[in-house]
Coordinates of C-alpha atoms in Angstrom, one line a residue:
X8 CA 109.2 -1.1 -243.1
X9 CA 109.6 0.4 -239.6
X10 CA 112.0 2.5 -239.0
X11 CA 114.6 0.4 -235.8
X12 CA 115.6 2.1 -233.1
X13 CA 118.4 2.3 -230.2
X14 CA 116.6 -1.0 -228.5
X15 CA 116.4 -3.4 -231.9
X16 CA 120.3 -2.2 -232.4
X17 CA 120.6 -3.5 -228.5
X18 CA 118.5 -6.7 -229.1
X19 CA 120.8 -7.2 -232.6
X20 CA 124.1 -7.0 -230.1
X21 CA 122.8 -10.1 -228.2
X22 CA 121.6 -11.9 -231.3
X23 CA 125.4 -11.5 -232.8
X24 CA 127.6 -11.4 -230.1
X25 CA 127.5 -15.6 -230.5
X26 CA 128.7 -15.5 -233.9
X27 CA 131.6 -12.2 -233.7
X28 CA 133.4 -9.9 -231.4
X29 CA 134.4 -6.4 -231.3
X30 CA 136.6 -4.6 -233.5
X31 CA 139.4 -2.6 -232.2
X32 CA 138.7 1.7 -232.0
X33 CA 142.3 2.9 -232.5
X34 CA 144.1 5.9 -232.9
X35 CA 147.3 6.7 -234.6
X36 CA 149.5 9.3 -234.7
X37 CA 150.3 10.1 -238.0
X38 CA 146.4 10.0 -238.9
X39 CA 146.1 12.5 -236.4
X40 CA 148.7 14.5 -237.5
X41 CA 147.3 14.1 -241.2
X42 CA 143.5 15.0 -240.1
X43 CA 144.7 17.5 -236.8
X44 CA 142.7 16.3 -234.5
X45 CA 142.2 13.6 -232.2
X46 CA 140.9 10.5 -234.6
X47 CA 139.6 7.2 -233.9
X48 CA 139.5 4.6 -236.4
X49 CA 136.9 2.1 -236.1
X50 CA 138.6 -1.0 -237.7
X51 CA 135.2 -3.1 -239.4
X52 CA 138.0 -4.4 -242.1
X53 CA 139.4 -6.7 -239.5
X54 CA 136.3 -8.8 -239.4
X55 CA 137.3 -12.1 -241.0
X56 CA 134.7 -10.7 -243.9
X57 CA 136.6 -8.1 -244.2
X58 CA 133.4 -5.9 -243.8
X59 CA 131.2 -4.4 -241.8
X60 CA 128.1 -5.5 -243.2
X61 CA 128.4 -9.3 -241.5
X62 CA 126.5 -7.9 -238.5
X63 CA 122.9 -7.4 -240.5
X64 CA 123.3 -10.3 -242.6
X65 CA 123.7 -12.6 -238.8
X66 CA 120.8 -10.3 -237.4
X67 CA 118.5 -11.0 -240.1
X68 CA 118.6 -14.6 -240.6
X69 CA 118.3 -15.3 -236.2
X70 CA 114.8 -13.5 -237.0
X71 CA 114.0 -15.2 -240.2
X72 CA 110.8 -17.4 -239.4
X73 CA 111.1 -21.4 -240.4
X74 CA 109.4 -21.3 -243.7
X75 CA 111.7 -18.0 -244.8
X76 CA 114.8 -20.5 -244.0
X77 CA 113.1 -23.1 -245.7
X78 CA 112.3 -21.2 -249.1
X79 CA 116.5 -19.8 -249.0
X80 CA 117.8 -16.5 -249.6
X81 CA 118.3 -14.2 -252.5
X82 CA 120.1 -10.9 -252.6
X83 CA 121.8 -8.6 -255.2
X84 CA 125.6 -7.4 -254.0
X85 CA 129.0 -5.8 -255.7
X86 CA 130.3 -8.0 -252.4
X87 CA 130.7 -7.2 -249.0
X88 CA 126.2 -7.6 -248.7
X89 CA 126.6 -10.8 -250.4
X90 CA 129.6 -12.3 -248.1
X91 CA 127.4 -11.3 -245.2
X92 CA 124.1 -13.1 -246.5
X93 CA 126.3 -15.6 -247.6
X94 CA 128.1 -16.3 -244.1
X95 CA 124.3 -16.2 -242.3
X96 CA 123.4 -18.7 -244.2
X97 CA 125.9 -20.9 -244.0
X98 CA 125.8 -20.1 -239.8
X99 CA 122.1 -21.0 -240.5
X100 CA 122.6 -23.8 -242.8
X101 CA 120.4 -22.9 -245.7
X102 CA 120.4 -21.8 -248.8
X103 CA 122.0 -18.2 -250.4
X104 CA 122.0 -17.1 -254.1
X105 CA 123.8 -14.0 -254.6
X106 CA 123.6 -11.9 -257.8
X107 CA 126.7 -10.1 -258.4
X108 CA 127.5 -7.7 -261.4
X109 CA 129.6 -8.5 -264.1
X110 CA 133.2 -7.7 -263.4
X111 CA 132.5 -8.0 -259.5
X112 CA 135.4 -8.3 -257.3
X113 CA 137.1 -11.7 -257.7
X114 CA 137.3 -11.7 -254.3
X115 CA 134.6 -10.9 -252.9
X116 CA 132.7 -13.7 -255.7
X117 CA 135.3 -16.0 -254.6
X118 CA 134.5 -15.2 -250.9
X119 CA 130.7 -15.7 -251.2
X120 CA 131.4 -19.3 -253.0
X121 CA 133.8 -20.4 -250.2
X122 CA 130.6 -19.5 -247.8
X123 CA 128.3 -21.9 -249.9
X124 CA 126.6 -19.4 -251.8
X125 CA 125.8 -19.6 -255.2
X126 CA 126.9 -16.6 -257.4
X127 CA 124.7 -15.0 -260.2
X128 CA 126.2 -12.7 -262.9
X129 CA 123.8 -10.6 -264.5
X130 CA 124.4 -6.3 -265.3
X131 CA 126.7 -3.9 -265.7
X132 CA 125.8 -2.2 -261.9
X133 CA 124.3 -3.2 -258.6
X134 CA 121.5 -2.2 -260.0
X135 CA 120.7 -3.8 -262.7
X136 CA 121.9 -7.0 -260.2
X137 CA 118.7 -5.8 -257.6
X138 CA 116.4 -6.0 -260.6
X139 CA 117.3 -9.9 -261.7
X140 CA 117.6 -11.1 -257.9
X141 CA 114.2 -9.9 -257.7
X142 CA 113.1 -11.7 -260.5
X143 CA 114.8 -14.6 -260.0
X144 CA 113.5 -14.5 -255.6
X145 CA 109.8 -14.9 -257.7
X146 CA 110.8 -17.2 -260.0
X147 CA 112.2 -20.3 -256.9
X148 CA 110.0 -18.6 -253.9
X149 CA 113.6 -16.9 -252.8
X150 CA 113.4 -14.6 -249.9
X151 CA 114.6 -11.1 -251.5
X152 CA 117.1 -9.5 -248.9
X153 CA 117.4 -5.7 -249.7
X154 CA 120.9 -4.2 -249.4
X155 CA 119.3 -1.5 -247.6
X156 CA 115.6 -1.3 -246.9
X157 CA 115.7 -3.9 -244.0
X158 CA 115.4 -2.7 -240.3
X159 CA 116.6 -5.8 -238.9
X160 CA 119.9 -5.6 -241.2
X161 CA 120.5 -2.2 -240.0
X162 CA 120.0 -2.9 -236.8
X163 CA 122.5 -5.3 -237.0
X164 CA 125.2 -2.4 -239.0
X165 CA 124.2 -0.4 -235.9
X166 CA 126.2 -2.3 -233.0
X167 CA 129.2 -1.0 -234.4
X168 CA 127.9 2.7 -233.3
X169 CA 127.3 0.8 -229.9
X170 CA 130.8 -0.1 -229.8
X171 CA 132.0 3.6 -231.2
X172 CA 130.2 5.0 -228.3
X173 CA 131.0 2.8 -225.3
X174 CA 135.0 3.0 -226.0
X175 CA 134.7 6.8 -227.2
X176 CA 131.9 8.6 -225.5
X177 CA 132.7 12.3 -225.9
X178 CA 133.3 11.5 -229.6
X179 CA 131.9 14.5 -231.3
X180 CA 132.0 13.5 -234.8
X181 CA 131.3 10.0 -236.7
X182 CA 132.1 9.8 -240.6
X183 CA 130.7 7.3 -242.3
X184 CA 130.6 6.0 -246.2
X185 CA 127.6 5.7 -247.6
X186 CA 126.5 3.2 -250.5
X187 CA 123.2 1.9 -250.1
X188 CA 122.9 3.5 -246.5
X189 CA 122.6 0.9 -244.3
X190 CA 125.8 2.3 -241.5
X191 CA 124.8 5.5 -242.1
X192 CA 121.9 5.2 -241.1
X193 CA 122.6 3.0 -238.3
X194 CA 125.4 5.7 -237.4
X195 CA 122.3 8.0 -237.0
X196 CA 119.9 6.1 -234.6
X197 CA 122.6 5.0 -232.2
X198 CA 124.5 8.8 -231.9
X199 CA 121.6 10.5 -232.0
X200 CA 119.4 8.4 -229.5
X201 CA 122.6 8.5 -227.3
X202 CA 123.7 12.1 -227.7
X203 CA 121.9 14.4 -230.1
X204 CA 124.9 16.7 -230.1
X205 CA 126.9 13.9 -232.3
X206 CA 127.5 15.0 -235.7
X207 CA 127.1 11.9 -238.1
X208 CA 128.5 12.9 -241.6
X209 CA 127.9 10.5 -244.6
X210 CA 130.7 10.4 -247.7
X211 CA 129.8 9.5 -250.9
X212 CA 132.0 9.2 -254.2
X213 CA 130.7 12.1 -256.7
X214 CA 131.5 9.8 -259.3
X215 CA 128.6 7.9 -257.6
X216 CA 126.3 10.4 -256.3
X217 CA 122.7 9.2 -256.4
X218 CA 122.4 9.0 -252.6
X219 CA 123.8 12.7 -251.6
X220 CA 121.1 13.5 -254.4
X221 CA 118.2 11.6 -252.3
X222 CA 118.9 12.9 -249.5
X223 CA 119.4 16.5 -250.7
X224 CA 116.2 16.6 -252.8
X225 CA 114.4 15.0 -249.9
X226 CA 113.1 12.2 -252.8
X227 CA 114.6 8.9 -254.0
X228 CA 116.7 10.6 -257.0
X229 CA 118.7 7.8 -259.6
X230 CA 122.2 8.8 -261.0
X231 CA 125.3 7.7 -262.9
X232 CA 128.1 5.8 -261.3
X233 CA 131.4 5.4 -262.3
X234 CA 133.5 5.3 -259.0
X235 CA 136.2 2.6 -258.9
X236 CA 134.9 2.2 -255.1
X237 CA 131.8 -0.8 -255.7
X238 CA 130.7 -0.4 -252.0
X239 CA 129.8 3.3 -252.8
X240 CA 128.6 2.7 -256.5
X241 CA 124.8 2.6 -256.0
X242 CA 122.7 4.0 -259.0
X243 CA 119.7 5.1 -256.4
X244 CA 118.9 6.2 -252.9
X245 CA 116.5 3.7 -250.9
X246 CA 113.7 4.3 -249.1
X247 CA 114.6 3.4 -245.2
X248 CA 118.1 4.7 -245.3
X249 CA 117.0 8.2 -246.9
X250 CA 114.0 8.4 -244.0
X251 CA 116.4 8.1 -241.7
X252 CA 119.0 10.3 -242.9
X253 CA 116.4 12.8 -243.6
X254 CA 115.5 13.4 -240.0
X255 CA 118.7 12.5 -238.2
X256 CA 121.5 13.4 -240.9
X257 CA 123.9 16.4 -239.7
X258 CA 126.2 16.8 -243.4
X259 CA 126.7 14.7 -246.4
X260 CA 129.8 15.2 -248.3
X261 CA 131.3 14.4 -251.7
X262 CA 134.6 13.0 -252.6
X263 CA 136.7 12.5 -255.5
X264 CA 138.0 8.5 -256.4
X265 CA 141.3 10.8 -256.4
X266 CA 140.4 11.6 -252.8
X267 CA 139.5 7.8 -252.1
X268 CA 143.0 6.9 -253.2
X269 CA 144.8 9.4 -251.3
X270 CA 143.3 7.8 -248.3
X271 CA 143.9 4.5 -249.3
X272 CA 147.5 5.3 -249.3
X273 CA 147.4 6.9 -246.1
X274 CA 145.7 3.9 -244.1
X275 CA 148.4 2.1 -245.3
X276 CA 151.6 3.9 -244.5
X277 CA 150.1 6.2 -241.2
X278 CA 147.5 3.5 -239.9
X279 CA 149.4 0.0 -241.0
X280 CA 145.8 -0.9 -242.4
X281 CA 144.3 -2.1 -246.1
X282 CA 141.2 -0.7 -246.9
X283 CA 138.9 -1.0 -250.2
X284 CA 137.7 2.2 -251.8
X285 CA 134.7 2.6 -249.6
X286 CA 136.6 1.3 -246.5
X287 CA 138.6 5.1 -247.1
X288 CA 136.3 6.6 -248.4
X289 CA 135.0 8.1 -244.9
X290 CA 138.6 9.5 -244.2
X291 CA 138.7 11.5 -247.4
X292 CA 135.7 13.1 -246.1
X293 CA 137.3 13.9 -242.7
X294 CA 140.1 15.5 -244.6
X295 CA 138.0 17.1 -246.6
X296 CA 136.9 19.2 -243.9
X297 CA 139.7 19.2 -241.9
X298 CA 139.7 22.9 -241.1
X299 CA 136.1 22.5 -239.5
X300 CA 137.0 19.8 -237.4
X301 CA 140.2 21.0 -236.1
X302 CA 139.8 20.5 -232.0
X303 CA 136.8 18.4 -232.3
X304 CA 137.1 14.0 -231.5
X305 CA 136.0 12.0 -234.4
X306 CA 135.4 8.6 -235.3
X307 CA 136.4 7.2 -238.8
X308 CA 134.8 4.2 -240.1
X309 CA 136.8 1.8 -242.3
X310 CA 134.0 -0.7 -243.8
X311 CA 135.7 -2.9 -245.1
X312 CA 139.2 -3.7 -246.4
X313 CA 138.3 -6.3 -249.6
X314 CA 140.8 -4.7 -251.9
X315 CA 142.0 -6.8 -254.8
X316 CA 145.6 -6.9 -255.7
X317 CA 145.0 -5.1 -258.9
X318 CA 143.4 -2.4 -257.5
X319 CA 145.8 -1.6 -254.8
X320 CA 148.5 -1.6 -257.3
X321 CA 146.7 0.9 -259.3
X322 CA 146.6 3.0 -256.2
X323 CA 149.9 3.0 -255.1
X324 CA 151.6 3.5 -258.3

């Protein structure tokens, strides 16, 4: 796997820009009241995916060679990975099998079908999913899609940094949520091959904490998780992500599903915007730290906005 850089994340913005446009960089006052600073949302929940991750899935398949579209497409997903495969292939007009955890988010699963793909139960965890899509990719002659180790799928995550940067270029801070690692380490190339001085900070749940661990240990390290938030509840750090992060990585912070919630709510009431548990998960970082940012300009992603009903009645009551 090589490692992409700024000019595959430029080449990915002309391979996409067909198939999506932009999403809106806003600010809002009673965010930065909240945060005290000057904040920038970047809003990847208003793709009609709901998620950010529909750039790398578009990316990838435009560079697939004619006998990978011919054999189809396997990937493991708790969702938002799975609706992005599962949209490329249906742009593409070949076959997707996505394998899903049990208890996956209806609406994600329901999502993926409406695309055309077909949907695989199978584990209690993403991970346990990865294992039987791998199996399964043998089994039919599949085309395994990692979540995460696949340059041209971050390259394709990355053209939202592109977009971060071109609206908001003295931005001096990026936050990020980190599950597999694919926009984080996206986040990485693009700030720091535009301007070093960026800090890019991930935010993982500590309920989920296996890729804070990676990257803090400086080896692939495998952990519990038990976060409500399925984009961040990865049982492992990956291998192109974490050598990324490794060199380019400024902080990586933890954050309580308590935390997650809290931001949740605020989205909704200061921002007017829905956002899953990983979509906030980036702004309970920010206010986290609030009192080291004070002055600074920082972007906030929101990855995604794929939040069931019952969920966001459990966090508003």
């Amino acid at each position: 796997m090589e490692i992409p850089n700024l000019l595959d994340v430029l080449e990915a913005r002309k391979t996409i820009s067909p198939y999506m446009t932009r999403t809106p960089l806003c600010s809002y006052a009673g965010i930065n009241g909240i945060v005290g600073t000057d904040v920038r949302l970047k809003h990847e929940n208003h793709h009609p995916l709901g998620a950010f991750k529909v750039r790398g899935g578009i990316n990838l398949l435009a560079h697939s060679t004619k006998e990978q579209l011919s054999q189809g497409f396997i990937t493991a997903s708790t969702g938002n990975h799975g609706q992005s495969v599962a949209n490329a292939c249906k742009l593409f007009g070949v076959r997707a099998v996505v394998v899903v955890p049990e208890g996956a988010n209806h609406l994600k699963v329901e999502a993926m079908r409406n695309l055309g793909a077909a949907v695989v139960f199978k584990g209690n965890n993403f991970d346990e999913a990865k294992a039987h899509s791998e199996l399964l990719a043998i089994e039919h002659g599949y085309r395994f899609i990692h979540a995460a180790n696949e340059p041209l799928l971050i390259a394709g995550v990355g053209t939202a940094y592109l977009e971060v940067l071109e609206e908001f270029p003295d931005v001096e801070y990026i936050f990020v949520p980190l599950g597999g690692g694919s926009g984080v380490s996206s986040a990485c190339i693009v700030a720091k091959s535009i301007n070093p001085d960026i800090k890019v900070i991930a935010v993982q749940s500590e309920q989920a904490p296996a890729g804070y661990l990676s990257w803090k240990n400086g080896n692939l390290v495998e952990a519990p998780s038990n976060t409500i938030a399925e984009g961040l509840a990865t049982q492992s750090g990956y291998e192109l992500p974490q050598a990324i992060m490794r060199d380019y990585l400024d902080d990586f912070l933890l954050v309580k599903d308590e935390e997650i919630y809290a931001a949740i709510r605020i989205l909704i009431e200061k921002a007017h915007t829905l956002a899953e548990g990983a979509g906030a998960a980036a702004l309970a970082g920010a206010l986290k730290v609030k009192d080291d940012i004070q002055g600074k300009k920082v972007a906030i992603v929101v990855s995604g906005g794929n939040i069931t009903l019952d969920n966001l009645r459990e966090v508003i009551t």
